[in-house]
């Protein structure tokens, strides 16, 4: 039953992701995530690290300094529109949303190559580059976006978010990451990491950390709050979990 709930949660939240089963702390938990048709279990011991150039991603309303060597009329500052595109001289609209600066430079060069320039050399430099962040959600005390500089560990990021909330499911903590256009999910047992049984995985900018919810604990606590009114002891039958 617990496994089915985990599969459904991943199917709904991350359809199309490849599950990199970095099963830190899963020795006592059967994680049959491969049952979801959209999920494939990758033969990896840990999540792949993103390239340094991918730590900044171009999005809507971003100011970019674009330099085209030997074509000063094309060079200058450009502001992306609400969808992350720019209106570029000669070629019109170019969609840069979700690209790293180096990838955006390659895309612009490919558009210019041939009809306009023989061998264009392009540089894209973000203006006022924001601090890189990681998104932390689910059962933590203070969900939100948190700045990270360089490498950071899962435990440190969770602590930045105020620590685990009351109903956190300790063996259902996910890290979502994109590397080279491929999306991955790492599943971890944070309690085992806290005990030192497994290494604390590295979290990078643009990662998404999700801490699962434990419905059984929530249901138990809602029942126990009335127990003192009934007797000195509470004998419970969990019919839902049968």
PDB file of N, CA, C and O in Angstrom, residues 102-166:
ATOM      1  N   UNK A 102      25.714  29.422 -22.258  1.00  0.00           N
ATOM      2  CA  UNK A 102      26.512  28.809 -23.326  1.00  0.00           C
ATOM      3  C   UNK A 102      25.615  28.153 -24.369  1.00  0.00           C
ATOM      4  O   UNK A 102      25.904  28.189 -25.572  1.00  0.00           O
ATOM      5  N   UNK A 103      24.504  27.538 -23.910  1.00  0.00           N
ATOM      6  CA  UNK A 103      23.570  26.913 -24.849  1.00  0.00           C
ATOM      7  C   UNK A 103      22.856  27.967 -25.689  1.00  0.00           C
ATOM      8  O   UNK A 103      22.605  27.759 -26.889  1.00  0.00           O
ATOM      9  N   UNK A 104      22.517  29.107 -25.049  1.00  0.00           N
ATOM     10  CA  UNK A 104      21.875  30.199 -25.785  1.00  0.00           C
ATOM     11  C   UNK A 104      22.818  30.752 -26.848  1.00  0.00           C
ATOM     12  O   UNK A 104      22.402  31.059 -27.979  1.00  0.00           O
ATOM     13  N   UNK A 105      24.111  30.888 -26.509  1.00  0.00           N
ATOM     14  CA  UNK A 105      25.092  31.384 -27.474  1.00  0.00           C
ATOM     15  C   UNK A 105      25.187  30.443 -28.677  1.00  0.00           C
ATOM     16  O   UNK A 105      25.252  30.886 -29.834  1.00  0.00           O
ATOM     17  N   UNK A 106      25.200  29.137 -28.414  1.00  0.00           N
ATOM     18  CA  UNK A 106      25.270  28.155 -29.513  1.00  0.00           C
ATOM     19  C   UNK A 106      24.022  28.237 -30.398  1.00  0.00           C
ATOM     20  O   UNK A 106      24.115  28.123 -31.631  1.00  0.00           O
ATOM     21  N   UNK A 107      22.864  28.447 -29.780  1.00  0.00           N
ATOM     22  CA  UNK A 107      21.624  28.503 -30.553  1.00  0.00           C
ATOM     23  C   UNK A 107      21.597  29.727 -31.453  1.00  0.00           C
ATOM     24  O   UNK A 107      21.199  29.643 -32.634  1.00  0.00           O
ATOM     25  N   UNK A 108      22.018  30.870 -30.920  1.00  0.00           N
ATOM     26  CA  UNK A 108      22.066  32.091 -31.728  1.00  0.00           C
ATOM     27  C   UNK A 108      23.066  31.935 -32.870  1.00  0.00           C
ATOM     28  O   UNK A 108      22.807  32.336 -34.012  1.00  0.00           O
ATOM     29  N   UNK A 109      24.216  31.339 -32.570  1.00  0.00           N
ATOM     30  CA  UNK A 109      25.234  31.129 -33.605  1.00  0.00           C
ATOM     31  C   UNK A 109      24.700  30.219 -34.714  1.00  0.00           C
ATOM     32  O   UNK A 109      24.948  30.460 -35.904  1.00  0.00           O
ATOM     33  N   UNK A 110      23.954  29.174 -34.349  1.00  0.00           N
ATOM     34  CA  UNK A 110      23.401  28.256 -35.350  1.00  0.00           C
ATOM     35  C   UNK A 110      22.405  28.966 -36.263  1.00  0.00           C
ATOM     36  O   UNK A 110      22.348  28.689 -37.478  1.00  0.00           O
ATOM     37  N   UNK A 111      21.609  29.881 -35.677  1.00  0.00           N
ATOM     38  CA  UNK A 111      20.623  30.621 -36.475  1.00  0.00           C
ATOM     39  C   UNK A 111      21.318  31.565 -37.454  1.00  0.00           C
ATOM     40  O   UNK A 111      20.879  31.742 -38.607  1.00  0.00           O
ATOM     41  N   UNK A 112      22.416  32.180 -37.032  1.00  0.00           N
ATOM     42  CA  UNK A 112      23.129  33.144 -37.871  1.00  0.00           C
ATOM     43  C   UNK A 112      24.026  32.474 -38.905  1.00  0.00           C
ATOM     44  O   UNK A 112      24.336  33.065 -39.947  1.00  0.00           O
ATOM     45  N   UNK A 113      24.453  31.245 -38.630  1.00  0.00           N
ATOM     46  CA  UNK A 113      25.451  30.589 -39.483  1.00  0.00           C
ATOM     47  C   UNK A 113      24.886  30.314 -40.879  1.00  0.00           C
ATOM     48  O   UNK A 113      23.753  29.829 -41.027  1.00  0.00           O
ATOM     49  N   UNK A 114      25.674  30.632 -41.883  1.00  0.00           N
ATOM     50  CA  UNK A 114      25.288  30.322 -43.258  1.00  0.00           C
ATOM     51  C   UNK A 114      24.683  31.506 -43.973  1.00  0.00           C
ATOM     52  O   UNK A 114      25.355  32.157 -44.790  1.00  0.00           O
ATOM     53  N   UNK A 115      23.447  31.848 -43.681  1.00  0.00           N
ATOM     54  CA  UNK A 115      22.766  32.926 -44.403  1.00  0.00           C
ATOM     55  C   UNK A 115      23.306  34.300 -44.045  1.00  0.00           C
ATOM     56  O   UNK A 115      23.260  35.224 -44.876  1.00  0.00           O
ATOM     57  N   UNK A 116      23.802  34.461 -42.800  1.00  0.00           N
ATOM     58  CA  UNK A 116      24.198  35.798 -42.350  1.00  0.00           C
ATOM     59  C   UNK A 116      25.685  35.902 -42.027  1.00  0.00           C
ATOM     60  O   UNK A 116      26.326  36.913 -42.346  1.00  0.00           O
ATOM     61  N   UNK A 117      26.237  34.887 -41.378  1.00  0.00           N
ATOM     62  CA  UNK A 117      27.659  34.892 -41.015  1.00  0.00           C
ATOM     63  C   UNK A 117      28.248  33.519 -41.320  1.00  0.00           C
ATOM     64  O   UNK A 117      27.575  32.487 -41.148  1.00  0.00           O
ATOM     65  N   UNK A 118      29.499  33.505 -41.739  1.00  0.00           N
ATOM     66  CA  UNK A 118      30.130  32.238 -42.115  1.00  0.00           C
ATOM     67  C   UNK A 118      30.411  31.384 -40.885  1.00  0.00           C
ATOM     68  O   UNK A 118      30.048  30.202 -40.827  1.00  0.00           O
ATOM     69  N   UNK A 119      31.071  31.965 -39.908  1.00  0.00           N
ATOM     70  CA  UNK A 119      31.416  31.221 -38.693  1.00  0.00           C
ATOM     71  C   UNK A 119      31.200  32.120 -37.476  1.00  0.00           C
ATOM     72  O   UNK A 119      32.168  32.628 -36.890  1.00  0.00           O
ATOM     73  N   UNK A 120      29.952  32.351 -37.082  1.00  0.00           N
ATOM     74  CA  UNK A 120      29.668  33.308 -36.001  1.00  0.00           C
ATOM     75  C   UNK A 120      30.190  32.836 -34.646  1.00  0.00           C
ATOM     76  O   UNK A 120      30.124  31.653 -34.308  1.00  0.00           O
ATOM     77  N   UNK A 121      30.740  33.790 -33.908  1.00  0.00           N
ATOM     78  CA  UNK A 121      31.172  33.540 -32.540  1.00  0.00           C
ATOM     79  C   UNK A 121      30.319  34.418 -31.618  1.00  0.00           C
ATOM     80  O   UNK A 121      30.351  35.645 -31.735  1.00  0.00           O
ATOM     81  N   UNK A 122      29.585  33.772 -30.732  1.00  0.00           N
ATOM     82  CA  UNK A 122      28.599  34.478 -29.915  1.00  0.00           C
ATOM     83  C   UNK A 122      28.868  34.205 -28.439  1.00  0.00           C
ATOM     84  O   UNK A 122      29.212  33.078 -28.049  1.00  0.00           O
ATOM     85  N   UNK A 123      28.716  35.262 -27.648  1.00  0.00           N
ATOM     86  CA  UNK A 123      28.778  35.129 -26.191  1.00  0.00           C
ATOM     87  C   UNK A 123      27.500  35.711 -25.595  1.00  0.00           C
ATOM     88  O   UNK A 123      27.034  36.765 -26.026  1.00  0.00           O
ATOM     89  N   UNK A 124      26.949  35.016 -24.604  1.00  0.00           N
ATOM     90  CA  UNK A 124      25.756  35.494 -23.893  1.00  0.00           C
ATOM     91  C   UNK A 124      26.119  35.642 -22.426  1.00  0.00           C
ATOM     92  O   UNK A 124      26.506  34.656 -21.780  1.00  0.00           O
ATOM     93  N   UNK A 125      26.001  36.860 -21.912  1.00  0.00           N
ATOM     94  CA  UNK A 125      26.362  37.139 -20.523  1.00  0.00           C
ATOM     95  C   UNK A 125      25.137  37.714 -19.803  1.00  0.00           C
ATOM     96  O   UNK A 125      24.665  38.801 -20.156  1.00  0.00           O
ATOM     97  N   UNK A 126      24.590  36.999 -18.816  1.00  0.00           N
ATOM     98  CA  UNK A 126      23.436  37.526 -18.082  1.00  0.00           C
ATOM     99  C   UNK A 126      23.808  38.788 -17.311  1.00  0.00           C
ATOM    100  O   UNK A 126      24.894  38.891 -16.743  1.00  0.00           O
ATOM    101  N   UNK A 127      22.915  39.764 -17.309  1.00  0.00           N
ATOM    102  CA  UNK A 127      23.114  41.006 -16.579  1.00  0.00           C
ATOM    103  C   UNK A 127      22.479  40.868 -15.203  1.00  0.00           C
ATOM    104  O   UNK A 127      21.340  40.425 -15.077  1.00  0.00           O
ATOM    105  N   UNK A 128      23.229  41.257 -14.166  1.00  0.00           N
ATOM    106  CA  UNK A 128      22.724  41.125 -12.787  1.00  0.00           C
ATOM    107  C   UNK A 128      22.270  39.701 -12.503  1.00  0.00           C
ATOM    108  O   UNK A 128      21.127  39.447 -12.127  1.00  0.00           O
ATOM    109  N   UNK A 129      23.184  38.776 -12.718  1.00  0.00           N
ATOM    110  CA  UNK A 129      22.863  37.360 -12.520  1.00  0.00           C
ATOM    111  C   UNK A 129      22.391  37.119 -11.086  1.00  0.00           C
ATOM    112  O   UNK A 129      23.089  37.441 -10.134  1.00  0.00           O
ATOM    113  N   UNK A 130      21.190  36.553 -10.901  1.00  0.00           N
ATOM    114  CA  UNK A 130      20.679  36.323  -9.552  1.00  0.00           C
ATOM    115  C   UNK A 130      21.439  35.196  -8.846  1.00  0.00           C
ATOM    116  O   UNK A 130      22.105  34.381  -9.492  1.00  0.00           O
ATOM    117  N   UNK A 131      21.336  35.187  -7.532  1.00  0.00           N
ATOM    118  CA  UNK A 131      21.951  34.102  -6.775  1.00  0.00           C
ATOM    119  C   UNK A 131      21.301  32.772  -7.150  1.00  0.00           C
ATOM    120  O   UNK A 131      20.083  32.689  -7.293  1.00  0.00           O
ATOM    121  N   UNK A 132      22.101  31.723  -7.332  1.00  0.00           N
ATOM    122  CA  UNK A 132      21.522  30.412  -7.615  1.00  0.00           C
ATOM    123  C   UNK A 132      20.736  29.902  -6.405  1.00  0.00           C
ATOM    124  O   UNK A 132      21.109  30.153  -5.257  1.00  0.00           O
ATOM    125  N   UNK A 133      19.642  29.230  -6.683  1.00  0.00           N
ATOM    126  CA  UNK A 133      18.771  28.762  -5.597  1.00  0.00           C
ATOM    127  C   UNK A 133      18.404  27.297  -5.770  1.00  0.00           C
ATOM    128  O   UNK A 133      18.524  26.723  -6.854  1.00  0.00           O
ATOM    129  N   UNK A 134      17.930  26.716  -4.679  1.00  0.00           N
ATOM    130  CA  UNK A 134      17.326  25.388  -4.695  1.00  0.00           C
ATOM    131  C   UNK A 134      15.936  25.521  -4.097  1.00  0.00           C
ATOM    132  O   UNK A 134      15.718  26.303  -3.166  1.00  0.00           O
ATOM    133  N   UNK A 135      14.980  24.805  -4.659  1.00  0.00           N
ATOM    134  CA  UNK A 135      13.596  24.853  -4.180  1.00  0.00           C
ATOM    135  C   UNK A 135      13.355  23.687  -3.227  1.00  0.00           C
ATOM    136  O   UNK A 135      13.642  22.534  -3.559  1.00  0.00           O
ATOM    137  N   UNK A 136      12.835  23.994  -2.035  1.00  0.00           N
ATOM    138  CA  UNK A 136      12.568  22.967  -1.022  1.00  0.00           C
ATOM    139  C   UNK A 136      11.073  22.992  -0.703  1.00  0.00           C
ATOM    140  O   UNK A 136      10.526  24.037  -0.335  1.00  0.00           O
ATOM    141  N   UNK A 137      10.400  21.866  -0.852  1.00  0.00           N
ATOM    142  CA  UNK A 137       8.962  21.807  -0.619  1.00  0.00           C
ATOM    143  C   UNK A 137       8.559  20.546   0.113  1.00  0.00           C
ATOM    144  O   UNK A 137       9.383  19.716   0.487  1.00  0.00           O
ATOM    145  N   UNK A 138       7.259  20.408   0.322  1.00  0.00           N
ATOM    146  CA  UNK A 138       6.740  19.261   1.051  1.00  0.00           C
ATOM    147  C   UNK A 138       6.768  19.489   2.548  1.00  0.00           C
ATOM    148  O   UNK A 138       6.573  20.606   3.030  1.00  0.00           O
ATOM    149  N   UNK A 139       7.050  18.435   3.292  1.00  0.00           N
ATOM    150  CA  UNK A 139       6.962  18.477   4.751  1.00  0.00           C
ATOM    151  C   UNK A 139       8.233  19.011   5.405  1.00  0.00           C
ATOM    152  O   UNK A 139       8.978  18.294   6.074  1.00  0.00           O
ATOM    153  N   UNK A 140       8.488  20.304   5.168  1.00  0.00           N
ATOM    154  CA  UNK A 140       9.515  21.057   5.884  1.00  0.00           C
ATOM    155  C   UNK A 140       8.843  22.256   6.529  1.00  0.00           C
ATOM    156  O   UNK A 140       7.749  22.655   6.136  1.00  0.00           O
ATOM    157  N   UNK A 141       9.499  22.839   7.530  1.00  0.00           N
ATOM    158  CA  UNK A 141       8.857  23.924   8.273  1.00  0.00           C
ATOM    159  C   UNK A 141       8.675  25.187   7.438  1.00  0.00           C
ATOM    160  O   UNK A 141       7.686  25.904   7.582  1.00  0.00           O
ATOM    161  N   UNK A 142       9.631  25.480   6.553  1.00  0.00           N
ATOM    162  CA  UNK A 142       9.566  26.721   5.778  1.00  0.00           C
ATOM    163  C   UNK A 142       9.870  26.429   4.312  1.00  0.00           C
ATOM    164  O   UNK A 142      10.978  26.662   3.827  1.00  0.00           O
ATOM    165  N   UNK A 143       8.886  25.914   3.566  1.00  0.00           N
ATOM    166  CA  UNK A 143       9.112  25.658   2.139  1.00  0.00           C
ATOM    167  C   UNK A 143       9.434  26.954   1.400  1.00  0.00           C
ATOM    168  O   UNK A 143       8.965  28.031   1.776  1.00  0.00           O
ATOM    169  N   UNK A 144      10.242  26.851   0.347  1.00  0.00           N
ATOM    170  CA  UNK A 144      10.557  28.036  -0.441  1.00  0.00           C
ATOM    171  C   UNK A 144      11.831  27.870  -1.230  1.00  0.00           C
ATOM    172  O   UNK A 144      12.388  26.773  -1.345  1.00  0.00           O
ATOM    173  N   UNK A 145      12.296  28.993  -1.797  1.00  0.00           N
ATOM    174  CA  UNK A 145      13.533  29.033  -2.560  1.00  0.00           C
ATOM    175  C   UNK A 145      14.666  29.498  -1.640  1.00  0.00           C
ATOM    176  O   UNK A 145      14.523  30.502  -0.937  1.00  0.00           O
ATOM    177  N   UNK A 146      15.796  28.789  -1.678  1.00  0.00           N
ATOM    178  CA  UNK A 146      16.928  29.121  -0.814  1.00  0.00           C
ATOM    179  C   UNK A 146      18.200  29.231  -1.639  1.00  0.00           C
ATOM    180  O   UNK A 146      18.461  28.400  -2.512  1.00  0.00           O
ATOM    181  N   UNK A 147      18.968  30.284  -1.351  1.00  0.00           N
ATOM    182  CA  UNK A 147      20.214  30.519  -2.082  1.00  0.00           C
ATOM    183  C   UNK A 147      21.246  29.460  -1.728  1.00  0.00           C
ATOM    184  O   UNK A 147      21.385  29.074  -0.563  1.00  0.00           O
ATOM    185  N   UNK A 148      21.945  28.981  -2.737  1.00  0.00           N
ATOM    186  CA  UNK A 148      23.033  28.029  -2.520  1.00  0.00           C
ATOM    187  C   UNK A 148      24.231  28.482  -3.355  1.00  0.00           C
ATOM    188  O   UNK A 148      24.083  28.848  -4.515  1.00  0.00           O
ATOM    189  N   UNK A 149      25.390  28.464  -2.766  1.00  0.00           N
ATOM    190  CA  UNK A 149      26.616  28.826  -3.453  1.00  0.00           C
ATOM    191  C   UNK A 149      27.491  27.587  -3.559  1.00  0.00           C
ATOM    192  O   UNK A 149      27.908  27.020  -2.553  1.00  0.00           O
ATOM    193  N   UNK A 150      27.732  27.155  -4.797  1.00  0.00           N
ATOM    194  CA  UNK A 150      28.520  25.950  -4.981  1.00  0.00           C
ATOM    195  C   UNK A 150      27.754  24.720  -4.547  1.00  0.00           C
ATOM    196  O   UNK A 150      26.543  24.642  -4.640  1.00  0.00           O
ATOM    197  N   UNK A 151      28.480  23.752  -4.046  1.00  0.00           N
ATOM    198  CA  UNK A 151      27.857  22.510  -3.604  1.00  0.00           C
ATOM    199  C   UNK A 151      27.227  22.677  -2.229  1.00  0.00           C
ATOM    200  O   UNK A 151      27.705  23.427  -1.399  1.00  0.00           O
ATOM    201  N   UNK A 152      26.145  21.964  -2.011  1.00  0.00           N
ATOM    202  CA  UNK A 152      25.459  21.953  -0.723  1.00  0.00           C
ATOM    203  C   UNK A 152      24.925  20.552  -0.501  1.00  0.00           C
ATOM    204  O   UNK A 152      24.661  19.831  -1.459  1.00  0.00           O
ATOM    205  N   UNK A 153      24.762  20.146   0.760  1.00  0.00           N
ATOM    206  CA  UNK A 153      24.276  18.796   1.029  1.00  0.00           C
ATOM    207  C   UNK A 153      22.779  18.816   1.293  1.00  0.00           C
ATOM    208  O   UNK A 153      22.189  19.853   1.622  1.00  0.00           O
ATOM    209  N   UNK A 154      22.150  17.653   1.159  1.00  0.00           N
ATOM    210  CA  UNK A 154      20.709  17.526   1.376  1.00  0.00           C
ATOM    211  C   UNK A 154      20.323  17.937   2.790  1.00  0.00           C
ATOM    212  O   UNK A 154      19.356  18.688   2.986  1.00  0.00           O
ATOM    213  N   UNK A 155      21.055  17.476   3.801  1.00  0.00           N
ATOM    214  CA  UNK A 155      20.723  17.813   5.186  1.00  0.00           C
ATOM    215  C   UNK A 155      20.827  19.310   5.431  1.00  0.00           C
ATOM    216  O   UNK A 155      19.978  19.897   6.118  1.00  0.00           O
ATOM    217  N   UNK A 156      21.833  19.950   4.884  1.00  0.00           N
ATOM    218  CA  UNK A 156      21.998  21.397   5.078  1.00  0.00           C
ATOM    219  C   UNK A 156      20.853  22.169   4.425  1.00  0.00           C
ATOM    220  O   UNK A 156      20.349  23.148   4.973  1.00  0.00           O
ATOM    221  N   UNK A 157      20.438  21.739   3.237  1.00  0.00           N
ATOM    222  CA  UNK A 157      19.348  22.417   2.549  1.00  0.00           C
ATOM    223  C   UNK A 157      18.036  22.261   3.325  1.00  0.00           C
ATOM    224  O   UNK A 157      17.259  23.214   3.455  1.00  0.00           O
ATOM    225  N   UNK A 158      17.778  21.063   3.837  1.00  0.00           N
ATOM    226  CA  UNK A 158      16.571  20.845   4.643  1.00  0.00           C
ATOM    227  C   UNK A 158      16.621  21.701   5.910  1.00  0.00           C
ATOM    228  O   UNK A 158      15.607  22.280   6.327  1.00  0.00           O
ATOM    229  N   UNK A 159      17.790  21.807   6.517  1.00  0.00           N
ATOM    230  CA  UNK A 159      17.926  22.662   7.710  1.00  0.00           C
ATOM    231  C   UNK A 159      17.686  24.130   7.368  1.00  0.00           C
ATOM    232  O   UNK A 159      17.124  24.873   8.178  1.00  0.00           O
ATOM    233  N   UNK A 160      18.126  24.571   6.186  1.00  0.00           N
ATOM    234  CA  UNK A 160      17.844  25.934   5.753  1.00  0.00           C
ATOM    235  C   UNK A 160      16.344  26.198   5.693  1.00  0.00           C
ATOM    236  O   UNK A 160      15.886  27.319   5.947  1.00  0.00           O
ATOM    237  N   UNK A 161      15.591  25.174   5.350  1.00  0.00           N
ATOM    238  CA  UNK A 161      14.143  25.297   5.240  1.00  0.00           C
ATOM    239  C   UNK A 161      13.453  25.071   6.583  1.00  0.00           C
ATOM    240  O   UNK A 161      12.259  24.770   6.622  1.00  0.00           O
ATOM    241  N   UNK A 162      14.178  25.198   7.677  1.00  0.00           N
ATOM    242  CA  UNK A 162      13.592  25.072   9.003  1.00  0.00           C
ATOM    243  C   UNK A 162      13.549  23.662   9.545  1.00  0.00           C
ATOM    244  O   UNK A 162      13.007  23.426  10.627  1.00  0.00           O
ATOM    245  N   UNK A 163      14.088  22.697   8.811  1.00  0.00           N
ATOM    246  CA  UNK A 163      14.075  21.314   9.268  1.00  0.00           C
ATOM    247  C   UNK A 163      12.808  20.585   8.860  1.00  0.00           C
ATOM    248  O   UNK A 163      11.902  21.147   8.234  1.00  0.00           O
ATOM    249  N   UNK A 164      12.734  19.320   9.220  1.00  0.00           N
ATOM    250  CA  UNK A 164      11.592  18.484   8.875  1.00  0.00           C
ATOM    251  C   UNK A 164      10.359  18.883   9.671  1.00  0.00           C
ATOM    252  O   UNK A 164      10.448  19.204  10.857  1.00  0.00           O
ATOM    253  N   UNK A 165       9.203  18.858   9.016  1.00  0.00           N
ATOM    254  CA  UNK A 165       7.942  19.148   9.689  1.00  0.00           C
ATOM    255  C   UNK A 165       7.470  17.908  10.461  1.00  0.00           C
ATOM    256  O   UNK A 165       8.044  16.822  10.354  1.00  0.00           O
ATOM    257  N   UNK A 166       6.409  18.074  11.223  1.00  0.00           N
ATOM    258  CA  UNK A 166       5.940  17.028  12.130  1.00  0.00           C
ATOM    259  C   UNK A 166       5.587  15.732  11.402  1.00  0.00           C
ATOM    260  O   UNK A 166       5.829  14.646  11.899  1.00  0.00           O
TER     261      UNK A 166
END
